[in-house]
Amino acid sequence: MKNILYAATLIVLPLLSIAQNELKINAEIRGRSCNGGLGLCSVSISSDAKKINQENKISAFKIDETTVVLEFHNTLLSEEEQKSLLNTTLSKITASQTIDFVQEEDVTIDPQSLLLLGIEPKYNTIKKGKYPLLVSNETIKITLKLWEQ
């Protein structure tokens, strides 16, 4: 019986090491260097990242070496933040509507956040452009490609 438990542990441990990293982050959601418009103007590690059981409106997940997903929790976003992310509010989106996330200016992510996600700090820039966006009942997920500055 012990041998079976040891074997199961040896099989599960490598799977745990490749589990997806989640990082609670802060992101300013007003675009154009936070003067208004669409998109993000800063992305950095949350000062509350170490607090357990605290609701945080934004999480980041590493997909691969140059791709990250930002997950925004719908219930924690203000109407103004929704408009900056979606160019509309959640209540006005129809099921058949396709929406892209528009990043109006290049944004740099701080090196500490990238290291905590397991991404090389040289890939620190989100370039302006359109990015895929997925809206569900609980979250808005934006898949972002990272570039060298």
Coordinates of N, CA and C in Angstrom, one line a residue:
M1 N 0.8 -1.2 0.0 CA 0.0 0.0 0.0 C 0.9 1.3 0.0
K2 N 1.9 1.2 0.8 CA 2.8 2.4 0.9 C 3.5 2.6 -0.5
N3 N 3.8 1.6 -1.2 CA 4.5 1.7 -2.5 C 3.5 2.4 -3.5
I4 N 2.2 2.1 -3.4 CA 1.2 2.7 -4.3 C 1.1 4.2 -4.0
L5 N 1.1 4.6 -2.7 CA 1.1 6.0 -2.3 C 2.3 6.7 -2.8
Y6 N 3.5 6.1 -2.6 CA 4.7 6.7 -3.1 C 4.7 6.9 -4.6
A7 N 4.2 5.9 -5.3 CA 4.2 6.0 -6.8 C 3.2 7.1 -7.2
A8 N 2.1 7.2 -6.5 CA 1.1 8.2 -6.9 C 1.7 9.6 -6.6
T9 N 2.4 9.8 -5.5 CA 3.0 11.0 -5.2 C 4.1 11.4 -6.2
L10 N 4.9 10.5 -6.7 CA 5.9 10.8 -7.7 C 5.2 11.2 -9.0
I11 N 4.1 10.6 -9.3 CA 3.4 11.0 -10.5 C 2.8 12.4 -10.4
V12 N 2.2 12.7 -9.3 CA 1.5 14.0 -9.1 C 2.4 15.2 -8.9
L13 N 3.5 15.0 -8.3 CA 4.5 16.1 -8.0 C 4.9 16.9 -9.3
P14 N 5.3 16.2 -10.4 CA 5.6 17.0 -11.6 C 4.4 17.8 -12.1
L15 N 3.2 17.2 -12.0 CA 2.0 17.9 -12.5 C 1.8 19.2 -11.7
L16 N 2.1 19.2 -10.4 CA 1.9 20.4 -9.6 C 2.9 21.5 -10.0
S17 N 4.1 21.1 -10.4 CA 5.1 22.1 -10.8 C 4.8 22.8 -12.1
I18 N 4.0 22.2 -12.9 CA 3.6 22.9 -14.2 C 2.2 23.5 -14.1
A19 N 1.7 23.6 -12.9 CA 0.4 24.2 -12.7 C 0.5 25.7 -13.1
Q20 N -0.6 26.2 -13.5 CA -0.6 27.6 -14.0 C -0.5 28.6 -12.8
N21 N 0.5 29.5 -12.9 CA 0.7 30.5 -11.9 C -0.4 31.6 -12.0
E22 N -0.9 32.0 -10.8 CA -1.8 33.1 -10.8 C -1.2 34.2 -10.0
L23 N -1.3 35.4 -10.4 CA -0.7 36.6 -9.7 C -1.8 37.7 -9.6
K24 N -2.0 38.1 -8.4 CA -2.9 39.3 -8.2 C -2.2 40.5 -8.6
I25 N -2.8 41.3 -9.5 CA -2.1 42.5 -10.0 C -3.0 43.8 -9.9
N26 N -2.3 44.9 -10.1 CA -3.0 46.2 -10.2 C -2.8 46.6 -11.7
A27 N -3.9 47.1 -12.2 CA -3.8 47.6 -13.6 C -4.7 48.9 -13.7
E28 N -4.1 49.9 -14.1 CA -4.8 51.2 -14.3 C -5.6 51.0 -15.6
I29 N -6.9 51.2 -15.6 CA -7.7 50.9 -16.8 C -8.3 52.2 -17.3
R30 N -7.5 53.1 -17.8 CA -8.1 54.3 -18.4 C -7.4 54.7 -19.7
G31 N -6.4 53.9 -20.1 CA -5.8 54.2 -21.4 C -5.1 55.5 -21.5
R32 N -4.5 55.7 -22.7 CA -3.8 57.0 -23.0 C -3.1 57.6 -21.7
S33 N -2.2 56.8 -21.2 CA -1.4 57.2 -20.0 C -2.3 57.7 -18.9
C34 N -3.4 57.0 -18.7 CA -4.4 57.3 -17.6 C -5.1 58.7 -17.7
N35 N -5.1 59.2 -18.9 CA -5.9 60.5 -19.2 C -7.2 60.2 -19.8
G36 N -7.6 59.0 -20.0 CA -8.9 58.6 -20.6 C -8.6 57.7 -21.8
G37 N -9.7 57.3 -22.4 CA -9.6 56.5 -23.6 C -9.7 55.0 -23.3
L38 N -9.3 54.2 -24.1 CA -9.4 52.7 -24.0 C -8.1 52.1 -23.6
G39 N -8.2 51.0 -22.9 CA -7.0 50.2 -22.6 C -6.4 50.4 -21.3
L40 N -5.2 49.8 -21.1 CA -4.4 49.8 -19.8 C -3.4 50.9 -19.9
C41 N -3.0 51.5 -18.8 CA -1.9 52.5 -18.8 C -0.8 52.0 -17.8
S42 N -1.1 51.0 -17.0 CA 0.0 50.4 -16.2 C -0.4 49.1 -15.7
V43 N 0.6 48.2 -15.5 CA 0.3 46.9 -15.0 C 1.5 46.6 -14.0
S44 N 1.2 46.3 -12.7 CA 2.2 46.0 -11.7 C 1.7 45.0 -10.7
I45 N 2.6 44.5 -9.9 CA 2.2 43.6 -8.8 C 1.3 44.3 -7.8
S46 N 0.3 43.6 -7.3 CA -0.6 44.2 -6.4 C 0.1 44.2 -5.0
S47 N -0.1 45.4 -4.3 CA 0.4 45.5 -3.0 C -0.3 44.6 -2.0
D48 N -1.5 44.1 -2.4 CA -2.3 43.2 -1.6 C -2.0 41.7 -2.0
A49 N -1.1 41.5 -2.9 CA -0.9 40.1 -3.4 C -0.6 39.1 -2.3
K50 N 0.0 39.5 -1.2 CA 0.3 38.6 -0.1 C -0.9 38.4 0.9
K51 N -1.9 39.2 0.8 CA -3.1 39.0 1.7 C -3.9 37.9 1.2
I52 N -4.3 37.0 2.1 CA -5.1 35.8 1.8 C -6.5 36.2 1.9
N53 N -7.4 35.6 1.1 CA -8.8 35.7 1.1 C -9.3 37.2 0.8
Q54 N -8.5 38.0 0.2 CA -9.0 39.4 -0.1 C -9.3 39.4 -1.6
E55 N -10.5 40.0 -1.8 CA -11.0 40.0 -3.2 C -10.1 41.0 -4.0
N56 N -9.6 40.6 -5.2 CA -8.8 41.4 -6.0 C -9.5 41.4 -7.4
K57 N -9.6 42.6 -8.0 CA -10.4 42.6 -9.2 C -9.6 42.1 -10.4
I58 N -8.3 42.0 -10.4 CA -7.5 41.6 -11.5 C -6.5 40.5 -11.1
S59 N -6.4 39.4 -11.9 CA -5.4 38.4 -11.8 C -4.7 38.2 -13.2
A60 N -3.5 37.8 -13.1 CA -2.7 37.5 -14.4 C -2.3 36.0 -14.3
F61 N -2.4 35.4 -15.5 CA -1.9 34.0 -15.7 C -1.0 33.9 -16.9
K62 N 0.1 33.2 -16.7 CA 1.0 32.9 -17.8 C 0.5 31.8 -18.6
I63 N 0.4 32.0 -20.0 CA 0.0 31.0 -20.9 C 1.3 30.4 -21.5
D64 N 2.2 31.2 -22.0 CA 3.5 30.7 -22.5 C 4.5 31.8 -22.2
E65 N 5.7 31.7 -22.8 CA 6.8 32.6 -22.6 C 6.5 34.1 -22.9
T66 N 5.6 34.3 -23.8 CA 5.3 35.7 -24.3 C 3.8 36.0 -24.3
T67 N 3.0 35.2 -23.6 CA 1.5 35.4 -23.6 C 1.0 35.3 -22.1
V68 N 0.2 36.3 -21.8 CA -0.4 36.4 -20.5 C -1.9 36.7 -20.6
V69 N -2.7 36.1 -19.7 CA -4.1 36.5 -19.7 C -4.4 37.3 -18.4
L70 N -5.1 38.4 -18.6 CA -5.6 39.2 -17.5 C -7.0 38.9 -17.3
E71 N -7.4 38.6 -16.1 CA -8.7 38.2 -15.7 C -9.3 39.3 -14.8
F72 N -10.4 39.9 -15.2 CA -11.0 41.0 -14.5 C -12.3 40.4 -13.9
H73 N -12.6 40.6 -12.7 CA -13.8 40.1 -12.0 C -14.9 41.1 -12.2
N74 N -15.9 40.8 -13.0 CA -17.0 41.7 -13.4 C -17.6 42.5 -12.2
T75 N -17.9 41.8 -11.1 CA -18.6 42.5 -10.0 C -17.8 43.5 -9.3
L76 N -16.5 43.5 -9.5 CA -15.6 44.5 -8.9 C -15.2 45.6 -9.8
L77 N -15.7 45.6 -11.1 CA -15.3 46.7 -12.0 C -16.4 47.8 -12.0
S78 N -15.9 49.0 -11.9 CA -16.9 50.2 -12.0 C -17.4 50.3 -13.4
E79 N -18.4 51.1 -13.6 CA -19.0 51.3 -15.0 C -17.9 52.0 -15.9
E80 N -17.2 52.9 -15.3 CA -16.1 53.6 -16.0 C -15.0 52.6 -16.5
E81 N -14.6 51.7 -15.6 CA -13.6 50.7 -15.9 C -14.1 49.7 -17.0
Q82 N -15.4 49.4 -17.0 CA -16.0 48.5 -18.0 C -15.9 49.2 -19.4
K83 N -16.2 50.5 -19.4 CA -16.2 51.3 -20.6 C -14.8 51.4 -21.2
S84 N -13.8 51.5 -20.3 CA -12.4 51.6 -20.8 C -11.9 50.2 -21.3
L85 N -12.4 49.1 -20.8 CA -12.0 47.8 -21.2 C -12.8 47.4 -22.5
L86 N -14.1 47.7 -22.5 CA -15.0 47.1 -23.5 C -15.5 48.1 -24.5
N87 N -15.3 49.4 -24.2 CA -15.8 50.5 -25.0 C -17.4 50.5 -24.9
T88 N -17.9 49.8 -23.9 CA -19.3 49.8 -23.6 C -19.4 49.2 -22.1
T89 N -20.6 49.0 -21.6 CA -20.8 48.4 -20.3 C -21.2 47.0 -20.5
L90 N -21.1 46.2 -19.5 CA -21.5 44.8 -19.5 C -22.9 44.6 -19.8
S91 N -23.8 45.5 -19.3 CA -25.2 45.4 -19.5 C -25.6 45.6 -20.9
K92 N -24.8 46.2 -21.7 CA -25.2 46.5 -23.1 C -24.6 45.5 -24.1
I93 N -23.9 44.5 -23.6 CA -23.3 43.5 -24.5 C -24.4 42.4 -24.8
T94 N -24.5 42.1 -26.0 CA -25.4 41.0 -26.4 C -24.7 39.7 -26.6
A95 N -25.4 38.6 -26.5 CA -24.7 37.3 -26.6 C -24.0 37.0 -27.9
S96 N -24.6 37.6 -29.0 CA -24.0 37.4 -30.3 C -22.9 38.5 -30.7
Q97 N -22.7 39.4 -29.8 CA -21.7 40.5 -30.1 C -20.3 40.0 -29.9
T98 N -19.4 40.4 -30.8 CA -18.0 40.1 -30.7 C -17.3 41.4 -30.3
I99 N -16.5 41.3 -29.3 CA -15.8 42.5 -28.8 C -14.3 42.2 -28.7
D100 N -13.5 43.1 -29.1 CA -12.0 43.0 -28.9 C -11.6 44.0 -27.9
F101 N -10.5 43.7 -27.2 CA -9.9 44.7 -26.3 C -9.0 45.6 -27.1
V102 N -9.1 46.9 -27.0 CA -8.3 47.8 -27.7 C -7.3 48.5 -26.7
Q103 N -6.1 48.3 -27.0 CA -5.0 49.0 -26.3 C -4.5 50.1 -27.1
E104 N -4.7 51.4 -26.7 CA -4.4 52.5 -27.5 C -3.0 52.9 -27.6
E105 N -2.2 52.6 -26.5 CA -0.8 52.9 -26.4 C 0.0 51.8 -25.9
D106 N 1.3 51.7 -26.2 CA 2.1 50.6 -25.6 C 2.2 50.8 -24.1
V107 N 2.2 49.7 -23.4 CA 2.3 49.7 -21.9 C 3.4 48.8 -21.5
T108 N 4.2 49.2 -20.5 CA 5.3 48.4 -19.9 C 4.8 47.7 -18.6
I109 N 5.1 46.4 -18.5 CA 4.8 45.7 -17.2 C 6.1 45.7 -16.4
D110 N 5.9 45.9 -15.1 CA 7.1 46.0 -14.2 C 7.8 44.6 -14.1
P111 N 9.1 44.6 -14.0 CA 9.9 43.4 -14.0 C 9.5 42.4 -12.9
Q112 N 9.2 42.9 -11.7 CA 8.9 42.0 -10.6 C 7.6 41.1 -10.9
S113 N 6.6 41.8 -11.5 CA 5.4 41.0 -11.9 C 5.7 39.9 -12.9
L114 N 6.6 40.3 -13.9 CA 7.0 39.3 -14.9 C 7.7 38.1 -14.3
L115 N 8.6 38.4 -13.4 CA 9.4 37.3 -12.7 C 8.5 36.4 -11.9
L116 N 7.5 37.0 -11.2 CA 6.6 36.2 -10.4 C 5.7 35.3 -11.3
L117 N 5.4 35.8 -12.5 CA 4.7 35.0 -13.5 C 5.5 33.9 -14.2
G118 N 6.9 34.0 -14.1 CA 7.8 33.1 -14.7 C 8.0 33.5 -16.2
I119 N 7.9 34.8 -16.4 CA 8.2 35.4 -17.8 C 9.5 36.2 -17.7
E120 N 10.3 36.0 -18.7 CA 11.6 36.8 -18.8 C 11.3 38.3 -18.9
P121 N 11.9 39.1 -18.0 CA 11.7 40.5 -18.0 C 11.9 41.3 -19.3
K122 N 12.6 40.7 -20.3 CA 12.8 41.4 -21.6 C 11.4 41.4 -22.3
Y123 N 10.5 40.5 -22.0 CA 9.2 40.6 -22.7 C 8.2 41.4 -21.8
N124 N 8.5 42.7 -21.8 CA 7.8 43.6 -20.8 C 6.8 44.6 -21.4
T125 N 6.5 44.4 -22.7 CA 5.7 45.4 -23.4 C 4.4 44.8 -24.0
I126 N 3.3 45.5 -23.7 CA 2.0 45.2 -24.4 C 1.9 46.3 -25.4
K127 N 1.9 45.9 -26.7 CA 1.9 46.9 -27.8 C 0.5 47.3 -28.1
K128 N 0.3 48.5 -28.6 CA -1.0 49.0 -28.9 C -1.6 48.1 -30.0
G129 N -2.9 47.9 -30.0 CA -3.6 47.1 -31.0 C -4.8 46.5 -30.4
K130 N -5.4 45.5 -31.1 CA -6.6 44.8 -30.6 C -6.2 43.4 -30.1
Y131 N -6.8 43.0 -29.0 CA -6.5 41.7 -28.4 C -7.8 40.9 -28.2
P132 N -7.7 39.6 -28.2 CA -8.9 38.8 -28.0 C -9.5 39.0 -26.5
L133 N -10.8 39.0 -26.4 CA -11.4 39.2 -25.2 C -12.6 38.2 -25.0
L134 N -12.7 37.7 -23.8 CA -13.8 36.7 -23.6 C -14.6 37.2 -22.3
V135 N -15.9 37.4 -22.5 CA -16.7 37.8 -21.4 C -17.6 36.7 -21.0
S136 N -17.5 36.4 -19.7 CA -18.4 35.4 -19.1 C -19.3 36.1 -18.0
N137 N -20.1 35.3 -17.3 CA -20.9 35.9 -16.3 C -20.1 36.4 -15.1
E138 N -18.9 35.9 -14.8 CA -18.1 36.3 -13.7 C -16.9 37.1 -14.1
T139 N -16.3 36.8 -15.3 CA -15.0 37.5 -15.6 C -15.0 38.0 -17.0
I140 N -14.0 38.8 -17.2 CA -13.6 39.3 -18.5 C -12.1 38.9 -18.6
K141 N -11.8 38.1 -19.7 CA -10.4 37.6 -19.9 C -9.9 38.2 -21.1
I142 N -8.7 38.8 -21.0 CA -8.0 39.4 -22.2 C -6.7 38.6 -22.4
T143 N -6.4 38.1 -23.5 CA -5.2 37.4 -23.9 C -4.3 38.4 -24.5
L144 N -3.1 38.7 -23.9 CA -2.2 39.7 -24.3 C -0.8 39.1 -24.7
K145 N -0.4 39.5 -25.9 CA 1.0 39.1 -26.4 C 2.0 40.1 -25.8
L146 N 3.1 39.6 -25.3 CA 4.1 40.4 -24.7 C 5.3 40.5 -25.7
W147 N 5.9 41.7 -25.8 CA 7.0 42.0 -26.8 C 8.2 42.5 -26.0
E148 N 9.3 42.4 -26.7 CA 10.5 43.1 -26.1 C 10.4 44.5 -26.4
Q149 N 10.8 45.4 -25.5 CA 10.7 46.8 -25.7 C 11.6 47.3 -26.7

